[in-house]
C-alpha cells in the first residue's frame, strides 16, 4: 500500500501532465506521450497504443524498456504496423468493443470463460514474457472512442513483475479521464489537417495522403535520431517534433495555387523551362498560407513550405532562396534569387527535404519508375554535402530499417 504522500505526488503529476498535454497539437505525438507518462506513473515495463481505424484497431506505438535496453544507445524498437478487428477475440479488441477496462494477472493463464485470449506468438518473436496486462479504452471529451491503451508488466520496487493493483487502476483511469480534452483537441486538429491535405490531393494526384504521411513519419524519425546525436534537451525536442510532424505534411500545400496545365502535366520539366519556374512558386504560395503568424507551429509550417527545395550548398536546382514571398503572385515565375546555404536553411526544412526526396525516388511517378530502396538510400548518401545537410543524412542512414518499415506501413494502395 502506497503512503499518502506518494499518492498525492502521483495525482499532482497527473494534473501537471494534463496541462502539458493540452499544448500538444499532433494526435500521434500526444498518444505516444500519454503512453510514456502513464507507464511511468504505474511502473509498467511495456505498453502499446492502438488507434481506431474504421472497424479495426491499428497499432500506433509500442514501448518496451526491457527490449530497449538490449539495443545500442540511440536505437529504437522496430517500427511496427499491423491491424486487427474490433471484436471480442483479442484483449484490445474486446476493450474497444465493450468500452470496459480489463485487468489480467497473467496473460498465459486467462480463464477459459473469457471471450478473448493472448497471442503468445507475439512473445515468441521477441523472447519477451508478457504477464500482467491492464487495457483500457481511450475516449475523447465527446465520448467517442479514439483508441485503446495497453500497459504490460507492472514492476515492483525491486524490479519484479507484479499485477496492476487497485491503486494503479485508479491512477490509470484518472489519467485517462484527465486527458480526454487534450485528445479531443488534437483529434480535431488532425481532422482539419487531413481535410486540407485531401484538398491538396484533389488538386495534385501525385500529392497523395500516404505520401505526406510517409514524409511526416520519416521526418519525425530522422529528427529523433538527429536530436539524439546532438544531445538536444528533452523539452526542446518534444516541442520541435510535435510541430514537425504537422509541418512536414504541409510541405507541398502551395501546389493548390499552381495551374492544372502545369501541376497535372505528365512531363518532367527541364531546369530552364518556364513551366518549372512557375511550379517553383508553390513554395511561396505555401508560405503565404502561414504568413504573419507568431505561433511556433505556423512559423515551422511556413519554413518547411518555403524552403524544402533548398540545397545545402546553394547549388543548381535549389529554390526559392532569399525571396520576398509576401509579394509573390500566383502565376509568377521564380528565376533570379540569392540561394540559401547551410544552416541558413531552417532545420525543419532540411529534414523534410531528405524525407521528401527519398520518398519521391522510391515511388513511381508519371515520368519515372520507382527506385529500389537501396538505390534511393545511395542517392541520398551521395548527395550529402551538396543537396542535403550531411548530419541529417547521417541520421537518416542510421535509421534505414525504420524508414523501410514506414514505407511498408503507408502504401499508396491505401487510398
XYZ file of C-alpha atoms in Angstrom, residues 87-405:
319
model
C -14.265 -7.790 -31.666
C -14.180 -9.911 -28.519
C -11.389 -12.282 -29.608
C -8.353 -10.159 -28.701
C -7.836 -8.271 -25.443
C -7.530 -4.844 -27.068
C -10.352 -5.648 -29.482
C -12.601 -6.649 -26.577
C -11.882 -3.415 -24.711
C -12.663 -1.351 -27.819
C -15.810 -3.405 -28.455
C -17.142 -3.320 -24.887
C -15.783 0.003 -23.686
C -14.662 -1.734 -20.487
C -11.188 -1.890 -18.953
C -9.595 -5.293 -18.402
C -7.011 -6.207 -15.728
C -5.205 -9.511 -16.357
C -2.805 -11.010 -13.804
C -1.164 -13.456 -16.202
C -1.623 -13.337 -19.975
C -0.830 -17.068 -20.206
C -3.494 -18.034 -17.673
C -6.634 -16.278 -18.912
C -9.768 -18.090 -17.794
C -11.444 -20.216 -20.449
C -14.773 -18.469 -19.871
C -13.345 -15.218 -21.239
C -14.078 -14.457 -24.907
C -10.560 -13.111 -25.503
C -7.105 -14.690 -25.390
C -3.481 -13.582 -25.591
C -1.453 -14.355 -28.703
C 1.731 -15.908 -27.278
C 3.343 -15.753 -30.727
C 3.991 -12.064 -30.032
C 6.306 -13.044 -27.174
C 7.888 -15.893 -29.105
C 9.043 -13.441 -31.768
C 10.913 -11.263 -29.255
C 11.756 -13.568 -26.357
C 9.759 -11.359 -24.010
C 7.416 -12.768 -21.346
C 4.164 -10.829 -21.048
C 2.453 -11.380 -17.726
C 0.308 -8.639 -16.174
C -1.761 -6.541 -18.581
C -4.059 -3.579 -17.992
C -6.039 -2.467 -21.049
C -8.396 0.493 -21.186
C -10.331 2.495 -23.787
C -9.110 5.977 -24.707
C -12.101 8.253 -25.062
C -12.348 11.890 -26.099
C -14.306 14.610 -24.332
C -17.137 13.979 -26.820
C -17.327 10.374 -25.631
C -16.051 8.988 -28.924
C -13.532 6.147 -28.830
C -10.132 7.184 -30.147
C -8.253 4.026 -29.343
C -7.025 1.597 -26.698
C -4.025 1.757 -24.365
C -2.428 -1.434 -23.111
C 0.043 -1.427 -20.209
C 2.210 -4.501 -19.690
C 4.162 -5.970 -16.769
C 3.825 -3.717 -13.746
C 7.102 -3.578 -11.821
C 7.647 -3.683 -8.071
C 10.292 -1.537 -6.364
C 12.721 -4.458 -6.697
C 12.041 -4.865 -10.434
C 9.848 -7.930 -10.145
C 6.824 -8.277 -12.444
C 3.630 -7.917 -10.412
C -0.079 -7.400 -11.045
C -1.638 -3.991 -11.616
C -3.116 -3.070 -8.241
C -6.353 -1.269 -7.442
C -4.272 1.853 -6.804
C -2.695 1.504 -10.252
C -6.149 1.183 -11.792
C -7.151 4.395 -10.000
C -4.183 6.319 -11.402
C -4.581 4.916 -14.909
C -8.300 5.639 -15.152
C -7.940 9.072 -13.548
C -5.225 9.858 -16.083
C -7.376 8.618 -18.975
C -10.212 10.899 -17.886
C -7.914 13.894 -17.383
C -6.526 13.731 -20.945
C -9.889 13.449 -22.703
C -9.997 17.131 -23.613
C -6.421 17.047 -24.923
C -7.327 14.024 -27.051
C -10.396 15.837 -28.348
C -8.397 18.957 -29.242
C -5.650 17.014 -31.037
C -8.198 14.861 -32.833
C -9.969 17.972 -34.172
C -6.643 19.473 -35.254
C -5.715 16.253 -37.034
C -9.114 16.107 -38.719
C -8.708 19.641 -40.074
C -5.201 18.853 -41.320
C -6.499 15.730 -43.043
C -9.200 17.745 -44.806
C -6.699 20.346 -46.007
C -4.377 17.656 -47.329
C -7.213 15.855 -49.101
C -7.998 19.168 -50.776
C -4.390 19.368 -51.953
C -4.605 15.785 -53.208
C -7.694 16.634 -55.273
C -5.608 19.307 -56.995
C -2.454 17.208 -57.366
C -2.910 13.412 -57.687
C 0.815 12.943 -57.010
C 0.458 14.524 -53.563
C -1.349 11.560 -52.006
C -2.166 11.250 -48.326
C 0.107 8.183 -47.965
C 2.939 10.284 -49.446
C 2.557 13.112 -46.947
C 2.087 10.576 -44.135
C 5.333 8.855 -45.065
C 7.194 12.150 -45.309
C 5.865 13.233 -41.898
C 6.706 9.907 -40.231
C 10.182 9.783 -41.770
C 10.872 13.415 -40.852
C 9.995 12.687 -37.234
C 12.243 9.623 -37.107
C 15.131 11.496 -38.748
C 14.756 14.327 -36.262
C 14.664 11.968 -33.271
C 17.970 10.430 -34.324
C 19.477 13.835 -35.168
C 18.351 15.182 -31.773
C 19.934 12.184 -30.025
C 23.177 12.698 -31.947
C 23.219 16.364 -30.891
C 22.119 15.890 -27.272
C 19.081 18.136 -27.744
C 17.339 18.795 -24.391
C 14.160 16.758 -23.923
C 11.839 19.746 -23.581
C 13.177 21.328 -26.783
C 12.956 18.011 -28.615
C 9.325 17.419 -27.599
C 8.270 20.861 -28.790
C 10.097 20.595 -32.109
C 8.907 17.093 -33.019
C 5.274 17.933 -32.232
C 5.307 20.795 -34.743
C 7.496 18.960 -37.283
C 5.013 16.084 -37.570
C 2.403 18.597 -38.761
C 4.658 20.950 -40.730
C 6.163 18.136 -42.820
C 2.685 17.215 -44.046
C 2.249 20.719 -45.440
C 5.495 20.786 -47.408
C 3.747 20.972 -50.810
C 0.442 22.564 -49.764
C 1.238 25.547 -52.009
C 0.590 23.419 -55.101
C -3.111 24.209 -54.660
C -2.322 27.522 -56.379
C -0.472 26.109 -59.408
C -2.399 25.935 -62.742
C -3.641 22.461 -63.763
C -1.809 22.657 -67.080
C 1.460 22.605 -65.138
C 0.534 20.730 -61.993
C -1.032 17.747 -63.754
C 1.380 17.557 -66.662
C 2.855 14.039 -67.033
C 6.144 15.560 -68.188
C 9.160 16.380 -66.057
C 10.207 19.935 -66.823
C 13.812 20.861 -67.583
C 15.733 23.350 -65.439
C 15.215 26.237 -67.897
C 11.558 25.506 -68.657
C 9.158 28.386 -67.955
C 6.610 25.935 -66.554
C 9.157 24.755 -63.997
C 9.792 28.344 -62.906
C 6.067 28.791 -62.330
C 5.866 25.478 -60.458
C 8.590 26.740 -58.112
C 6.046 29.282 -56.936
C 4.284 26.620 -54.864
C 6.862 27.304 -52.162
C 5.799 30.949 -51.900
C 2.096 30.110 -52.052
C 2.571 27.628 -49.229
C 4.436 30.189 -47.147
C 1.676 32.751 -47.693
C -0.835 30.362 -46.102
C 1.107 30.668 -42.839
C 2.400 34.249 -43.037
C 2.024 36.916 -40.339
C 1.704 34.325 -37.597
C 3.756 34.275 -34.411
C 2.901 30.700 -33.367
C 5.766 28.189 -33.262
C 3.794 25.734 -35.401
C 2.828 28.215 -38.108
C 6.385 29.520 -38.367
C 7.673 25.971 -38.865
C 4.943 25.226 -41.426
C 5.936 28.374 -43.317
C 9.645 27.490 -43.199
C 9.050 23.949 -44.462
C 6.687 25.013 -47.249
C 9.056 27.771 -48.383
C 12.454 26.118 -48.075
C 12.164 22.339 -48.510
C 13.638 22.625 -52.038
C 16.820 24.427 -50.950
C 20.228 22.785 -51.357
C 22.833 22.614 -48.600
C 25.468 24.085 -50.947
C 23.070 26.520 -52.637
C 23.750 24.809 -55.970
C 21.842 24.392 -59.219
C 18.242 23.321 -58.871
C 17.669 24.880 -55.451
C 14.856 27.368 -54.864
C 13.395 29.846 -53.887
C 16.291 31.153 -51.740
C 16.075 34.636 -50.296
C 12.798 35.853 -51.727
C 10.054 38.216 -50.656
C 7.315 35.609 -50.725
C 4.757 38.136 -49.445
C 4.757 39.869 -52.839
C 4.599 36.695 -54.898
C 1.501 36.477 -57.139
C 0.098 33.205 -58.456
C 1.497 32.517 -61.925
C 4.736 34.424 -61.346
C 7.989 32.787 -62.418
C 10.771 32.318 -59.908
C 14.047 32.835 -61.728
C 16.712 35.032 -60.187
C 17.334 34.854 -56.454
C 20.096 34.535 -53.903
C 20.200 30.909 -52.717
C 20.203 29.882 -49.083
C 23.047 27.699 -47.886
C 23.918 25.504 -44.935
C 22.328 26.281 -41.609
C 20.629 29.373 -43.033
C 18.101 26.823 -44.292
C 15.710 26.092 -41.387
C 16.332 22.738 -39.705
C 12.755 21.507 -40.248
C 13.087 22.221 -43.985
C 16.444 20.416 -44.204
C 14.939 17.337 -42.571
C 11.756 17.357 -44.674
C 13.846 17.748 -47.826
C 15.599 14.422 -47.239
C 12.338 12.615 -46.431
C 10.509 14.128 -49.425
C 13.223 13.386 -51.986
C 13.720 9.851 -50.701
C 10.003 9.134 -50.891
C 9.748 10.602 -54.396
C 12.676 8.499 -55.591
C 11.369 5.259 -54.102
C 7.833 5.584 -55.515
C 6.520 5.572 -59.058
C 5.743 8.842 -60.807
C 4.260 9.504 -64.234
C 7.715 10.383 -65.558
C 9.742 7.607 -63.868
C 9.687 4.145 -62.302
C 10.196 3.606 -58.593
C 13.813 3.252 -57.470
C 14.766 0.344 -55.223
C 15.090 1.093 -51.520
C 18.874 0.693 -51.553
C 19.343 2.771 -54.727
C 17.300 5.605 -53.215
C 19.343 5.415 -49.996
C 22.574 5.525 -52.000
C 21.372 8.649 -53.814
C 20.617 10.391 -50.524
C 24.063 9.430 -49.209
C 25.773 10.551 -52.419
C 24.124 13.987 -52.244
C 25.192 14.666 -48.656
C 27.078 17.950 -48.587
C 25.622 19.164 -51.882
C 21.836 18.754 -51.874
C 21.472 17.693 -48.240
C 22.792 18.560 -44.796
C 25.432 15.845 -44.112
C 24.360 15.465 -40.473
C 20.728 14.967 -41.480
C 21.836 12.318 -43.984
C 23.881 10.641 -41.251
C 20.774 10.435 -39.050
C 18.739 9.117 -41.990
C 21.225 6.337 -42.722
C 21.264 5.323 -39.046
C 17.523 4.547 -39.147
C 17.168 2.827 -42.528
C 15.228 -0.089 -41.040
C 12.607 2.276 -39.621
C 12.405 4.148 -42.932
C 11.704 0.870 -44.723
C 9.007 -0.029 -42.181
